[in-house]
C-alpha cells in the first residue's frame, strides 16, 4: 500500500472500529516505507486535530450531507482537502489524483466522480473557503479549531475567550519533546553533550535545570543514553508536579495511580534513591512498566503492585510523608498528543470522572500522616475535575489545607494543560 492508502485504512479503523489513535498510528507506521513515515504521521495527526474544520469545508462544496456519505468517501475527502488546505508541499493535482485513485478501490464509480468533483472545486476555490464569524464565538472557535461544541461551550464558561482560543490553538500544534535528566547518573550539561554525539540536539529547559528540550524529533529506540537510563521522556508540566511535591531523602511516599511510573521515578531521583516509594496501579499489566522504568534508571526504592486507588489499604493509614494522586481524568490538557480525545470523550464522562476523583482523593488522604503532604494533579483543564474536586474535599476534610494551586493552560516551553494542587495535613 502507498502512504495515502495506509492513512485511509487507519482513519477507518479509528472511526469505525474504535481503534486507539496512537496504537493505530504506530501499527500503520510499520507498514509504511521509512521515507513515508513522516508524511503518514503528519497527515494522521492533522486530520484528527482538524476533523471538524475539514467537514465544514466539505459541506461548502458538497450537495450530499456528511451523514449520507460512507466512511470511506468521507475520509478520502478529508485526506484530499487536508493536503490542499493545510499543507504547502503537496500539489493540489497530486492530492486530487491520489484521492480519486483511492476512490476506485474503496468507493463505487459514482462516488469516485463525486469525490473528484468536490476536490477539484475545493482546489479552484481554496482562497474563498469561509468559517463562522467571530460574532458567534462558540461556533467560530468550535469549527476553526475543531473542538466539539459541548467542550467549546464548557471552556468558554470557565475561561476568558482569549484563554480558550490560545489553549485551542496550542492543542492543535505539535509540542516540543521534553526529557527529564536522571540526576542519579548524569547532569544536564553532560547529557546535552552525550545526546549531541547521538545526533540529538537539546537545550536546558527554562522551567527546570533537570529537564531538556529536544530540537526536532527523537527515537529512544536508537538512543544508547536512553537505554543506559540517563534520561526519561516526561512532559515538563508533569515534572513540575513532582517538583511541587518536593520529596525528601529518606521519606515514605505513596503514588496510588502510578502507571506508567514517570512521577514515581522522578520522585525517586529527587530523593537520591533514598527512602521508600509504594507505587500502585489498577491494571496488572502496567506494573511491569513501572518496574522496567525503575530498573533502567537504576532506582531500587520503588515497590510496584496492583491496587485499585479507591480501595483503602488499612496498613498504610497515617503512614506516608507524601502521597501522589495523579487522578484519571478526561485528558483535555493533552489533546496535542492525543487528538482523538476530542471525539471519543463525551460530555457525560466529566461528571462520572469527577465522582471517581472524589473517591480517590478521599482514599489517598487517609494515607497522609499528620504534617504530611497530599499532591493532587490531572492532565485536564476542566474545573469540575480540578478546583471543584479540591473545594469539595477541603470542605469535608478540615484537617487539610491548600498550600498551592496551579492551573497550566498553555505554555511556550512544551507544557501540557495540567492542574497541580499541593495540600498539607495540619
Coordinates of C-alpha atoms in Angstrom, one line a residue:
X1 CA 0.0 0.0 0.0
X2 CA 1.1 3.5 -0.6
X3 CA 1.2 6.1 2.2
X4 CA -2.2 7.6 1.4
X5 CA -3.9 4.2 1.4
X6 CA -2.3 3.4 4.8
X7 CA -3.7 6.7 6.2
X8 CA -7.1 6.0 4.8
X9 CA -7.3 2.5 6.3
X10 CA -6.0 3.8 9.6
X11 CA -8.7 6.6 9.7
X12 CA -11.3 3.9 9.0
X13 CA -10.0 1.7 11.9
X14 CA -10.1 4.6 14.3
X15 CA -13.5 6.0 13.4
X16 CA -15.5 2.8 12.6
X17 CA -13.8 0.2 14.8
X18 CA -12.9 2.3 17.8
X19 CA -9.1 1.9 17.4
X20 CA -6.9 4.0 19.7
X21 CA -5.3 6.7 17.7
X22 CA -1.7 6.3 18.9
X23 CA -1.9 2.5 18.6
X24 CA -3.3 2.6 15.1
X25 CA -0.7 5.2 14.1
X26 CA 2.1 3.0 15.5
X27 CA 0.8 0.0 13.6
X28 CA 0.4 2.0 10.4
X29 CA 4.0 3.2 10.5
X30 CA 5.3 -0.4 10.5
X31 CA 3.5 -0.8 7.1
X32 CA 4.9 2.4 5.7
X33 CA 8.2 2.9 3.9
X34 CA 10.7 4.7 6.2
X35 CA 10.7 7.7 3.8
X36 CA 6.9 7.9 4.1
X37 CA 6.5 7.7 7.9
X38 CA 6.8 11.5 8.5
X39 CA 4.1 12.1 5.8
X40 CA 1.8 9.5 7.4
X41 CA 2.3 10.9 10.9
X42 CA 1.7 14.5 9.8
X43 CA -1.5 13.8 8.0
X44 CA -3.0 11.4 10.6
X45 CA -2.4 14.0 13.3
X46 CA -3.6 16.8 11.1
X47 CA -6.9 15.1 10.2
X48 CA -7.5 14.1 13.8
X49 CA -6.9 17.6 15.0
X50 CA -8.8 19.4 12.2
X51 CA -11.6 17.0 11.5
X52 CA -14.5 19.4 12.3
X53 CA -12.9 22.1 10.1
X54 CA -12.4 19.6 7.3
X55 CA -16.0 18.6 7.5
X56 CA -17.1 22.2 7.4
X57 CA -15.1 22.7 4.2
X58 CA -16.6 19.6 2.7
X59 CA -20.1 20.9 3.3
X60 CA -19.3 24.1 1.5
X61 CA -18.6 22.2 -1.7
X62 CA -20.8 19.2 -1.4
X63 CA -24.5 18.7 -2.2
X64 CA -24.5 15.5 -0.2
X65 CA -24.8 15.6 3.6
X66 CA -22.0 14.1 5.6
X67 CA -24.3 11.5 7.2
X68 CA -25.2 10.3 3.8
X69 CA -21.5 9.5 2.8
X70 CA -19.9 6.2 3.5
X71 CA -16.9 6.4 6.0
X72 CA -14.6 5.7 3.0
X73 CA -15.9 8.6 1.0
X74 CA -15.8 10.9 3.9
X75 CA -12.2 10.1 4.8
X76 CA -11.0 10.2 1.2
X77 CA -12.4 13.8 1.1
X78 CA -10.8 14.7 4.4
X79 CA -7.5 13.3 3.2
X80 CA -7.5 15.2 0.0
X81 CA -8.7 18.5 1.5
X82 CA -6.2 18.3 4.3
X83 CA -3.4 18.1 1.8
X84 CA -4.7 21.1 -0.2
X85 CA -5.7 23.4 2.6
X86 CA -3.2 22.7 5.4
X87 CA -0.1 21.5 3.6
X88 CA 2.2 23.6 1.3
X89 CA 4.4 20.8 0.0
X90 CA 1.7 18.7 -1.8
X91 CA 0.5 20.0 -5.2
X92 CA -3.3 20.2 -5.5
X93 CA -3.3 18.0 -8.6
X94 CA -1.5 15.2 -6.7
X95 CA -3.9 15.4 -3.7
X96 CA -6.9 15.2 -6.1
X97 CA -5.5 12.5 -8.4
X98 CA -4.4 10.2 -5.5
X99 CA -7.7 10.6 -3.8
X100 CA -9.5 9.6 -7.0
X101 CA -7.3 6.5 -7.2
X102 CA -8.3 5.6 -3.7
X103 CA -12.0 6.0 -4.6
X104 CA -11.7 3.4 -7.3
X105 CA -10.7 0.9 -4.7
X106 CA -12.8 2.0 -1.7
X107 CA -15.9 3.5 -3.4
X108 CA -18.2 2.9 -6.3
X109 CA -17.9 4.7 -9.6
X110 CA -20.5 7.4 -8.9
X111 CA -18.8 8.2 -5.5
X112 CA -15.5 8.4 -7.3
X113 CA -16.9 11.1 -9.7
X114 CA -18.4 12.9 -6.7
X115 CA -15.0 12.9 -4.9
X116 CA -13.2 14.2 -7.9
X117 CA -15.8 17.0 -8.4
X118 CA -15.7 18.1 -4.8
X119 CA -11.9 18.1 -4.6
X120 CA -11.4 20.0 -7.8
X121 CA -14.0 22.5 -6.7
X122 CA -12.1 23.0 -3.4
X123 CA -8.8 23.4 -5.3
X124 CA -10.3 26.1 -7.6
X125 CA -11.8 28.0 -4.6
X126 CA -9.1 27.4 -1.9
X127 CA -8.9 31.1 -1.2
X128 CA -12.6 31.5 -0.8
X129 CA -13.2 29.0 1.9
X130 CA -15.1 30.6 4.8
X131 CA -15.5 29.8 8.5
X132 CA -18.2 31.1 11.0
X133 CA -17.8 34.7 12.1
X134 CA -16.5 35.6 15.5
X135 CA -19.9 37.2 16.4
X136 CA -21.0 33.6 17.2
X137 CA -17.9 32.9 19.3
X138 CA -18.7 29.4 20.3
X139 CA -19.4 28.3 16.8
X140 CA -16.4 30.1 15.4
X141 CA -14.0 28.5 17.9
X142 CA -15.5 25.1 17.6
X143 CA -15.2 25.0 13.8
X144 CA -11.9 26.9 13.4
X145 CA -10.0 24.8 15.9
X146 CA -12.1 21.6 15.5
X147 CA -13.3 21.2 19.1
X148 CA -16.7 19.7 19.8
X149 CA -19.3 22.3 20.5
X150 CA -20.1 21.0 24.0
X151 CA -16.5 21.3 25.0
X152 CA -16.1 24.7 23.5
X153 CA -19.1 26.0 25.4
X154 CA -17.8 24.4 28.6
X155 CA -14.4 26.0 28.2
X156 CA -15.9 29.4 27.5
X157 CA -18.0 29.2 30.7
X158 CA -14.8 28.7 32.7
X159 CA -12.1 30.8 31.0
X160 CA -11.9 34.0 29.0
X161 CA -12.3 33.8 25.2
X162 CA -8.6 34.7 24.8
X163 CA -7.5 31.9 27.1
X164 CA -9.8 29.4 25.3
X165 CA -8.6 30.4 21.9
X166 CA -4.9 30.2 23.0
X167 CA -5.5 26.8 24.5
X168 CA -7.2 25.5 21.4
X169 CA -4.5 26.9 19.1
X170 CA -1.8 25.3 21.2
X171 CA -3.7 22.0 21.3
X172 CA -3.5 21.8 17.5
X173 CA 0.2 22.3 17.4
X174 CA 3.0 19.8 17.9
X175 CA 4.7 20.3 21.3
X176 CA 8.5 20.0 21.7
X177 CA 9.7 16.9 23.4
X178 CA 11.0 17.3 27.0
X179 CA 13.5 15.0 28.7
X180 CA 14.0 14.5 32.4
X181 CA 17.6 14.2 33.3
X182 CA 18.4 11.3 35.6
X183 CA 20.4 13.0 38.3
X184 CA 21.4 9.6 39.7
X185 CA 23.6 9.0 36.7
X186 CA 24.4 12.3 35.0
X187 CA 23.8 16.1 34.8
X188 CA 22.0 18.2 32.3
X189 CA 25.3 19.7 30.7
X190 CA 26.7 16.2 30.4
X191 CA 23.6 14.8 28.9
X192 CA 23.4 17.6 26.3
X193 CA 26.8 16.6 25.1
X194 CA 26.0 12.9 25.1
X195 CA 22.9 13.4 23.1
X196 CA 24.7 15.6 20.7
X197 CA 27.1 12.7 19.9
X198 CA 24.0 10.7 19.2
X199 CA 22.8 13.3 16.7
X200 CA 20.2 14.7 19.1
X201 CA 20.2 18.5 19.7
X202 CA 18.8 19.6 23.0
X203 CA 19.0 22.6 25.4
X204 CA 18.2 23.3 29.0
X205 CA 14.5 23.9 29.7
X206 CA 13.9 27.4 31.0
X207 CA 11.5 25.9 33.5
X208 CA 13.8 23.4 35.2
X209 CA 17.5 22.6 35.5
X210 CA 16.5 18.9 35.4
X211 CA 14.8 19.0 32.0
X212 CA 16.0 19.4 28.4
X213 CA 14.0 20.4 25.4
X214 CA 14.8 18.5 22.2
X215 CA 15.1 20.3 18.9
X216 CA 13.3 18.2 16.4
X217 CA 12.5 14.5 16.9
X218 CA 14.0 11.8 19.0
X219 CA 13.8 8.0 18.6
X220 CA 14.6 6.4 22.0
X221 CA 14.9 3.0 20.4
X222 CA 18.1 4.2 18.8
X223 CA 19.4 6.1 21.9
X224 CA 22.1 4.4 24.0
X225 CA 21.7 7.2 26.5
X226 CA 18.1 6.2 27.0
X227 CA 18.9 2.5 27.3
X228 CA 21.5 3.4 29.8
X229 CA 19.0 5.2 31.9
X230 CA 20.4 8.7 31.6
X231 CA 17.0 10.2 30.9
X232 CA 13.3 9.7 30.6
X233 CA 10.6 11.3 28.4
X234 CA 8.4 13.4 30.6
X235 CA 6.3 16.4 29.9
X236 CA 7.5 19.5 31.7
X237 CA 4.1 20.0 33.3
X238 CA 4.2 16.5 34.8
X239 CA 7.7 17.1 36.2
X240 CA 6.6 20.4 37.7
X241 CA 4.0 18.5 39.7
X242 CA 6.8 16.3 41.2
X243 CA 8.9 19.4 42.0
X244 CA 5.8 20.9 43.7
X245 CA 5.6 17.7 45.8
X246 CA 9.2 18.4 47.0
X247 CA 10.1 14.9 48.1
X248 CA 13.0 14.5 50.6
X249 CA 15.6 11.8 51.1
X250 CA 14.5 9.0 53.4
X251 CA 10.8 9.7 53.2
X252 CA 8.0 7.1 52.7
X253 CA 5.9 8.1 49.7
X254 CA 2.9 6.6 48.0
X255 CA 1.8 7.0 44.4
X256 CA -1.6 5.5 44.2
X257 CA -2.3 5.8 40.4
X258 CA 1.3 5.5 39.3
X259 CA 1.4 3.9 35.8
X260 CA 3.5 4.3 33.7
X261 CA 5.7 5.4 36.5
X262 CA 7.0 8.7 35.4
X263 CA 6.2 10.6 38.6
X264 CA 7.3 7.7 40.8
X265 CA 10.7 7.5 39.1
X266 CA 11.1 11.3 39.1
X267 CA 10.3 11.4 42.8
X268 CA 12.9 8.7 43.5
X269 CA 15.5 10.6 41.6
X270 CA 14.9 13.7 43.6
X271 CA 15.1 11.6 46.8
X272 CA 18.6 10.4 45.5
X273 CA 17.2 6.9 45.6
X274 CA 17.0 7.0 49.4
X275 CA 13.7 6.2 51.2
X276 CA 10.7 4.1 50.1
X277 CA 8.1 4.6 47.4
X278 CA 5.0 2.4 47.0
X279 CA 3.5 2.7 43.5
X280 CA 0.1 1.2 42.8
X281 CA -2.0 0.8 39.6
X282 CA -5.3 -0.9 39.0
X283 CA -4.0 -2.7 35.8
X284 CA -1.7 -5.7 36.4
X285 CA 0.0 -5.4 33.0
X286 CA 1.1 -1.8 33.8
X287 CA 3.1 -2.8 36.8
X288 CA 5.8 -4.0 34.5
X289 CA 6.1 -0.6 33.0
X290 CA 6.9 0.9 36.4
X291 CA 9.3 -1.8 37.3
X292 CA 11.1 -1.7 34.0
X293 CA 11.5 2.1 34.1
X294 CA 12.9 1.9 37.7
X295 CA 15.4 -0.8 36.7
X296 CA 16.6 1.1 33.6
X297 CA 17.1 4.3 35.7
X298 CA 19.0 2.5 38.5
X299 CA 16.2 3.0 41.1
X300 CA 15.7 0.4 43.8
X301 CA 13.4 2.2 46.3
X302 CA 10.2 1.7 44.3
X303 CA 7.9 -1.2 45.0
X304 CA 5.1 -1.6 42.5
X305 CA 1.9 -3.6 43.0
X306 CA -1.7 -3.9 41.9
X307 CA -4.4 -2.0 43.8
X308 CA -7.5 0.0 42.9
X309 CA -6.8 3.5 44.2
X310 CA -10.4 3.6 45.6
X311 CA -9.6 0.5 47.7
X312 CA -8.3 1.6 51.1
X313 CA -5.2 -0.2 52.4
X314 CA -5.5 -0.1 56.3
X315 CA -1.9 -0.9 56.9
X316 CA -0.8 2.4 55.4
X317 CA -3.3 4.7 57.1
X318 CA -1.5 7.8 58.6
X319 CA 1.9 6.4 57.4
X320 CA 3.0 8.4 54.4
X321 CA 5.1 11.5 54.4
X322 CA 3.7 12.4 51.0
X323 CA 1.1 10.9 48.7
X324 CA 0.8 11.5 45.0
X325 CA -2.6 11.2 43.3
X326 CA -2.3 11.7 39.6
X327 CA -6.0 11.1 39.1
X328 CA -7.6 9.6 36.0
X329 CA -9.2 12.4 34.1
X330 CA -10.7 13.5 30.7
X331 CA -7.2 14.3 29.3
X332 CA -8.4 17.6 27.8
X333 CA -4.9 19.1 28.5
X334 CA -3.1 16.6 26.4
X335 CA -5.1 16.8 23.2
X336 CA -2.0 18.0 21.5
X337 CA -0.6 14.4 21.7
X338 CA -3.9 12.5 21.9
X339 CA -6.1 14.3 19.4
X340 CA -8.8 11.6 19.4
X341 CA -9.8 12.7 22.9
X342 CA -11.8 15.5 21.1
X343 CA -14.0 12.9 19.5
X344 CA -14.0 10.0 22.0
X345 CA -14.6 12.0 25.2
X346 CA -18.3 12.7 25.9
X347 CA -19.8 15.4 28.0
X348 CA -21.4 12.9 30.4
X349 CA -18.0 11.5 31.1
X350 CA -17.0 14.6 33.0
X351 CA -19.4 14.1 35.9
X352 CA -18.5 10.4 36.1
X353 CA -14.8 11.2 36.3
X354 CA -15.2 13.8 38.9
X355 CA -17.1 11.3 41.1
X356 CA -14.2 8.8 40.8
X357 CA -11.7 11.6 41.5
X358 CA -13.5 12.5 44.7
X359 CA -13.4 8.8 45.8
X360 CA -9.7 8.6 45.0
X361 CA -8.7 11.8 46.9
X362 CA -10.7 10.7 49.9
X363 CA -8.8 7.4 50.0
X364 CA -5.4 9.0 49.2
X365 CA -5.8 11.5 52.1
X366 CA -6.1 8.7 54.6
X367 CA -2.5 7.6 54.0
X368 CA -1.1 11.1 54.8
X369 CA 0.3 11.3 58.3
X370 CA -0.1 14.5 60.3
X371 CA 2.1 17.2 58.9
X372 CA 2.3 15.3 55.6
X373 CA 1.6 16.4 52.0
X374 CA -1.0 15.3 49.5
X375 CA -0.5 16.2 45.9
X376 CA -3.4 16.1 43.5
X377 CA -2.8 16.5 39.8
X378 CA -4.6 15.9 36.5
X379 CA -3.8 16.5 32.8
X380 CA -7.1 18.3 32.2
X381 CA -8.2 22.0 32.5
X382 CA -11.8 21.4 33.4
X383 CA -12.8 22.9 36.7
X384 CA -15.2 20.1 37.5
X385 CA -12.2 17.8 37.7
X386 CA -9.8 20.2 39.4
X387 CA -10.9 23.1 41.6
X388 CA -14.3 21.7 42.2
X389 CA -12.9 18.4 43.4
X390 CA -10.4 20.2 45.7
X391 CA -13.0 22.6 47.1
X392 CA -15.3 19.7 47.9
X393 CA -12.5 17.8 49.6
X394 CA -11.3 20.7 51.7
X395 CA -14.8 21.5 52.8
X396 CA -15.3 17.9 54.0
X397 CA -11.7 17.5 55.5
X398 CA -10.9 20.5 57.6
X399 CA -7.6 19.0 58.7
X400 CA -6.2 19.6 55.2
X401 CA -5.4 23.0 53.8
X402 CA -4.2 24.0 50.3
X403 CA -0.6 25.1 50.1
X404 CA -0.7 25.9 46.4
X405 CA -2.8 25.5 43.3
X406 CA -1.7 25.9 39.7
X407 CA -3.7 25.6 36.5
X408 CA -1.5 25.4 33.5
X409 CA -3.4 26.2 30.3
X410 CA -0.7 26.6 27.6
X411 CA 3.0 27.3 27.5
X412 CA 5.8 28.1 25.1
X413 CA 8.1 25.5 26.5
X414 CA 6.1 22.4 25.8
X415 CA 3.8 22.4 28.8
X416 CA 0.6 20.4 28.6
X417 CA -2.7 21.6 30.1
X418 CA -2.2 20.5 33.7
X419 CA -3.6 21.0 37.2
X420 CA -1.4 20.8 40.4
X421 CA -2.6 21.2 43.9
X422 CA -0.4 20.7 47.0
X423 CA -2.2 20.2 50.3
X424 CA -0.9 19.8 53.9
X425 CA -2.5 17.7 56.6
X426 CA -2.4 20.1 59.6

